[in-house]
mmCIF file of C-alpha atoms in Angstrom:
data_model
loop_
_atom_site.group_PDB
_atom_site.id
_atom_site.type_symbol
_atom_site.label_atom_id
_atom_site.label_comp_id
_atom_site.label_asym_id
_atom_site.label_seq_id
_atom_site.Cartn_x
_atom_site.Cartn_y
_atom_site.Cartn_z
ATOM 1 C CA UNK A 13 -38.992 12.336 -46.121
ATOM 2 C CA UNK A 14 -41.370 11.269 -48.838
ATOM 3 C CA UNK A 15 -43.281 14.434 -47.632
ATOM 4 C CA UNK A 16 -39.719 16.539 -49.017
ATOM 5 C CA UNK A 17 -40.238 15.156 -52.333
ATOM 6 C CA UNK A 18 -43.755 15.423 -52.963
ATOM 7 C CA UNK A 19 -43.916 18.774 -51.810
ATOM 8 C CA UNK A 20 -41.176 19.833 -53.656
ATOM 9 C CA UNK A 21 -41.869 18.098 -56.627
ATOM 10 C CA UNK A 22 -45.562 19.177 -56.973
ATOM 11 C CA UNK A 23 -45.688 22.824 -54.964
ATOM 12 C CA UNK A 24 -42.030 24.140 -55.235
ATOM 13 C CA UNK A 25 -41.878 26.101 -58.489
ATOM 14 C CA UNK A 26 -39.438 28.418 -57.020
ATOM 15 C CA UNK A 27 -37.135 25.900 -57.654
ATOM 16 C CA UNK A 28 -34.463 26.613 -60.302
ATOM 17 C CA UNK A 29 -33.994 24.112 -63.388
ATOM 18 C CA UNK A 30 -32.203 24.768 -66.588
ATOM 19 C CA UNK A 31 -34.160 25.970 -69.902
ATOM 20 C CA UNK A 32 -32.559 23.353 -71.620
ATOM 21 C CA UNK A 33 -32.849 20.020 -71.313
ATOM 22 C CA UNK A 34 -30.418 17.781 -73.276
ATOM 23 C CA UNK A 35 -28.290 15.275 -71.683
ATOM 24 C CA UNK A 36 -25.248 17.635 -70.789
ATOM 25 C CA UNK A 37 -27.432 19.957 -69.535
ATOM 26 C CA UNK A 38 -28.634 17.562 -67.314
ATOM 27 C CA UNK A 39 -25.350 16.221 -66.069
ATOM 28 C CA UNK A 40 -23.710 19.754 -65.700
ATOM 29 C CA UNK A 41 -26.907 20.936 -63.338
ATOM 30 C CA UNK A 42 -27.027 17.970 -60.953
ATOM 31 C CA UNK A 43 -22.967 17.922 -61.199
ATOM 32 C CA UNK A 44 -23.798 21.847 -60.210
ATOM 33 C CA UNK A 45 -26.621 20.325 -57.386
ATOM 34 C CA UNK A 46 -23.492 17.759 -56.101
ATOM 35 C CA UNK A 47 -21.628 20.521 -54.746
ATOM 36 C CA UNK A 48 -23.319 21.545 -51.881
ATOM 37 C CA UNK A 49 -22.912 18.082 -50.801
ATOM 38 C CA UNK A 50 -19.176 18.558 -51.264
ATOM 39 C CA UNK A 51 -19.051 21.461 -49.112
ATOM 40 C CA UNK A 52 -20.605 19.251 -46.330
ATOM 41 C CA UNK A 53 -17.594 16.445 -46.630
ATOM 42 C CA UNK A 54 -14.871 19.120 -46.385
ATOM 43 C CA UNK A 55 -16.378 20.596 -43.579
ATOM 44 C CA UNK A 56 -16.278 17.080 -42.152
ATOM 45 C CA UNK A 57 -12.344 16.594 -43.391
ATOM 46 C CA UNK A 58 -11.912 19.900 -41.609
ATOM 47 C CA UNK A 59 -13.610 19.028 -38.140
ATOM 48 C CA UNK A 60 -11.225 15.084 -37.862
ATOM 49 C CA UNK A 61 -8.657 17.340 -38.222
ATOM 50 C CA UNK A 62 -9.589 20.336 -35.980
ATOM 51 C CA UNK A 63 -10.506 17.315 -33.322
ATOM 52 C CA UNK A 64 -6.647 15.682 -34.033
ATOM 53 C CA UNK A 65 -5.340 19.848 -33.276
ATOM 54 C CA UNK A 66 -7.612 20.234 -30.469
ATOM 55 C CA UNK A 67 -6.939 16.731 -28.030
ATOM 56 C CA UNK A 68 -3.473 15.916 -29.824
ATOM 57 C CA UNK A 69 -4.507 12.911 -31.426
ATOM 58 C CA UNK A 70 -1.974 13.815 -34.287
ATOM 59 C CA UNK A 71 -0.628 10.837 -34.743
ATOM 60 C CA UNK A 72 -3.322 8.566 -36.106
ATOM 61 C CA UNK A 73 -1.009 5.711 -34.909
ATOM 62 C CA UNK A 74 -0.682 6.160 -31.306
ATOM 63 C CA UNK A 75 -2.845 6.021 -28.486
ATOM 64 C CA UNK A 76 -4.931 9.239 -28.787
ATOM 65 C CA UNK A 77 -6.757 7.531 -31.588
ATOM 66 C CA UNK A 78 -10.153 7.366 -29.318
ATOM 67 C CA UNK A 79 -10.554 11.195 -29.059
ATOM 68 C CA UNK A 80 -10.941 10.797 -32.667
ATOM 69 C CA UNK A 81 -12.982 7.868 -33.598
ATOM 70 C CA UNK A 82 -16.416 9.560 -33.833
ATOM 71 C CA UNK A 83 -15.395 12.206 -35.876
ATOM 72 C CA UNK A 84 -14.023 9.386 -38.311
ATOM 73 C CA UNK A 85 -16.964 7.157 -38.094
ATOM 74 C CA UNK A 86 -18.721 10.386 -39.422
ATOM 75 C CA UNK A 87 -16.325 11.052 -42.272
ATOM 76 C CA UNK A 88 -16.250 7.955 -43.107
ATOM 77 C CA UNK A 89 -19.780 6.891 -43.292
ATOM 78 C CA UNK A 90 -20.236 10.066 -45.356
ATOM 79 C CA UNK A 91 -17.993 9.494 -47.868
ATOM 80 C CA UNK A 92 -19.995 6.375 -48.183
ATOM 81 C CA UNK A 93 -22.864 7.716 -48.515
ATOM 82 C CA UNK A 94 -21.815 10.711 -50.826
ATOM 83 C CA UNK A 95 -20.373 7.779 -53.155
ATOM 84 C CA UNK A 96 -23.553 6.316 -53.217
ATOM 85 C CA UNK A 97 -25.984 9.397 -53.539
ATOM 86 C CA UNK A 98 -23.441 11.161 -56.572
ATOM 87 C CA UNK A 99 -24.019 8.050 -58.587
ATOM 88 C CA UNK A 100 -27.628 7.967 -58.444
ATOM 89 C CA UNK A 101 -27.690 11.070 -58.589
ATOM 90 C CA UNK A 102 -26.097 11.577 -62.156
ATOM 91 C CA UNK A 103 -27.752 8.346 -63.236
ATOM 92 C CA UNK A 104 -31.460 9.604 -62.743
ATOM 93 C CA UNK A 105 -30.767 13.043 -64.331
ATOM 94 C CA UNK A 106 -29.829 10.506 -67.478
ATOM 95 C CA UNK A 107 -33.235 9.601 -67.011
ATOM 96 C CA UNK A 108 -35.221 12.848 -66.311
ATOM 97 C CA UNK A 109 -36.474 14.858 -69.075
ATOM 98 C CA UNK A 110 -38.746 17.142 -68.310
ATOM 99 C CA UNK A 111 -37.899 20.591 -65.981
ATOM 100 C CA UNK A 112 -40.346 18.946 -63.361
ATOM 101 C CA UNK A 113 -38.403 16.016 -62.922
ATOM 102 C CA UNK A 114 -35.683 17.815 -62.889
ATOM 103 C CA UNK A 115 -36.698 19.340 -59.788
ATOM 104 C CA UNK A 116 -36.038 15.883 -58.027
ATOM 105 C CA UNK A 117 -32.212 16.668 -58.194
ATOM 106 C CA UNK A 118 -32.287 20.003 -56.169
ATOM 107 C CA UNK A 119 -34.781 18.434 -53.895
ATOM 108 C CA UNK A 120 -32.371 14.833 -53.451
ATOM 109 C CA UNK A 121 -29.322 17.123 -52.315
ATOM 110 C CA UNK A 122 -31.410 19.226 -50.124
ATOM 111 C CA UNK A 123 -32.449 15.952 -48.227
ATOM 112 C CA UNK A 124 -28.691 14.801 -48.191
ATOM 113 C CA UNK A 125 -27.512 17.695 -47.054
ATOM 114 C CA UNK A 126 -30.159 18.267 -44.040
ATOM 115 C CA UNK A 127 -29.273 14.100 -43.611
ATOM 116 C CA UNK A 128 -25.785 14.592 -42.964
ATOM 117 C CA UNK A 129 -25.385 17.096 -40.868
ATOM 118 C CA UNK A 130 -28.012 16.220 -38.590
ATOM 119 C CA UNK A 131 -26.638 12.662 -38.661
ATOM 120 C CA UNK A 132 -23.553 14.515 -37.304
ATOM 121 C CA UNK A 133 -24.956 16.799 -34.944
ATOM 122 C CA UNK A 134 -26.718 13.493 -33.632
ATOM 123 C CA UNK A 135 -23.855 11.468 -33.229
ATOM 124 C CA UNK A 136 -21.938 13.685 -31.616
ATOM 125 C CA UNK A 137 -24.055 14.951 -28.888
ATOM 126 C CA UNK A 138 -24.663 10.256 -28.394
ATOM 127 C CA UNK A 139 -24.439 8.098 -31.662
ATOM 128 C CA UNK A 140 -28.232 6.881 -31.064
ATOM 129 C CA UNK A 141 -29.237 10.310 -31.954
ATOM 130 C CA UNK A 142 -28.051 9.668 -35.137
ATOM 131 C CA UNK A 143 -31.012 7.836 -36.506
ATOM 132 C CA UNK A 144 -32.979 11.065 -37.756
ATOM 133 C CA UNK A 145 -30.027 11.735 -40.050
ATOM 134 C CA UNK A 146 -29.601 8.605 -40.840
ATOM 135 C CA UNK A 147 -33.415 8.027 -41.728
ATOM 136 C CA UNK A 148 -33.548 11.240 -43.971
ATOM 137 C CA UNK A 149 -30.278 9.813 -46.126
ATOM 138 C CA UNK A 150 -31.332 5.968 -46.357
ATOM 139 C CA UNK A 151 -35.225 7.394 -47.358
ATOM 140 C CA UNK A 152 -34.191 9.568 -49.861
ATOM 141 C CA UNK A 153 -31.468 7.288 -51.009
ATOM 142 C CA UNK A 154 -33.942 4.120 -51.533
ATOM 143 C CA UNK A 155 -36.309 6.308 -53.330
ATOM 144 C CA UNK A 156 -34.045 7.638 -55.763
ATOM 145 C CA UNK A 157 -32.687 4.238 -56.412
ATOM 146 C CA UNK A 158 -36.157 2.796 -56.510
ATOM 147 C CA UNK A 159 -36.592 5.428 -59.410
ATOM 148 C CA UNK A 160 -33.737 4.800 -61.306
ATOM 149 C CA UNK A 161 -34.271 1.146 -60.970
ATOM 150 C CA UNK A 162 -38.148 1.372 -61.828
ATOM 151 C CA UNK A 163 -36.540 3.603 -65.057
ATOM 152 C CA UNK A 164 -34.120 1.206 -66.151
ATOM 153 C CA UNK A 165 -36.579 -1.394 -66.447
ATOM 154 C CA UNK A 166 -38.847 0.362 -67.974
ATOM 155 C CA UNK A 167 -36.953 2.563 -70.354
ATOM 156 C CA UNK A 168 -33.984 0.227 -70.636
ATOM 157 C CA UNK A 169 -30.150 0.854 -70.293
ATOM 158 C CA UNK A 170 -30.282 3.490 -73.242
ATOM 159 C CA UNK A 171 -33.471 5.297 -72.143
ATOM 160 C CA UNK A 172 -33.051 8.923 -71.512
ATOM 161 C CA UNK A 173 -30.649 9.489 -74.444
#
C-alpha cells in the first residue's frame, strides 16, 4: 500500500492536477477525485437490490433476510468507510499546496477504489478473503489521517488557507 503512494507520488507524473492551486480549486478537484468512489457505492446499492430481485428477499422484514446479509454487510461497511475516506479526503486537500501533493488525492481514491471492490469480491466468494481489501482501505486510510493529523499540528487548524 505504502508502495501505491510512494510510487505515485514520486514517479507518476502522468497524473493529472489542476494549474491552479487555491483553496476551491483544491476542494472542487478532490470533490471531482470523490466520484469514482461514488460510482463504487451505487454499484453496491444496485447489487443488495439485484440480490433482494434475484432470491426474493424483497421484504427486508421477513425471513429471506439471510440471502441478503452479505451483500448488506458490504454496503454497509462501505458507506462507512466512504464517510470516513470523503472527509479526509477534503480535509488534506485544505492542506496540500503544491501540484505534487496534490497528486496524493488521485492516488488515495485509486487505493479506495481497488480496496473496495476487492474487499467485495473477497467477501463474497468467503468473508476471510476479505482482508486484502480490507488491508488496502485501513492502510491508505491511516496514512492519510496520519497526514492530516501530522498537518494540523504542525500547521494548525487555519494552515492551508
Amino acid at each position: 500500500m505504502l508502495a501505491i503512494f510512494y510510487g505515485g507520488y514520486y514517479y507518476c507524473d502522468f497524473i493529472p492536477v489542476p494549474a491552479s492551486l487555491d483553496l476551491a480549486t483544491r476542494l472542487a478537484f478532490t470533490l471531482r477525485c470523490l466520484f469514482p468512489a461514488v460510482v463504487v457505492l451505487a454499484f453496491f446499492i444496485v447489487s443488495v437490490g439485484m440480490k433482494r430481485v434475484s432470491t426474493g428477499a424483497l421484504n427486508p422484514l421477513g425471513n429471506k433476510e439471510h440471502l441478503v446479509q452479505v451483500h448488506k454487510n458490504i454496503l454497509t461497511n462501505t458507506v462507512e468507510q466512504f464517510l470516513v475516506f470523503a472527509v479526509c479526503s477534503l480535509t488534506l486537500a485544505t492542506y496540500l499546496e503544491t501540484s505534487t501533493e496534490m497528486k496524493l488525492i488521485p492516488l488515495y481514491t485509486v487505493a479506495f477504489v481497488a480496496g473496495r471492490v476487492l474487499f467485495r469480491i473477497g467477501y463474497v466468494i468467503s468473508p476471510q478473503y476479505r482482508a486484502f481489501g480490507m488491508h488496502l482501505n485501513f492502510g491508505s486510510t491511516g496514512f492519510v489521517l496520519a497526514k492530516v493529523i501530522y498537518l494540523q499540528l504542525t500547521r494548525g487548524l487555519a494552515g492551508g488557507f
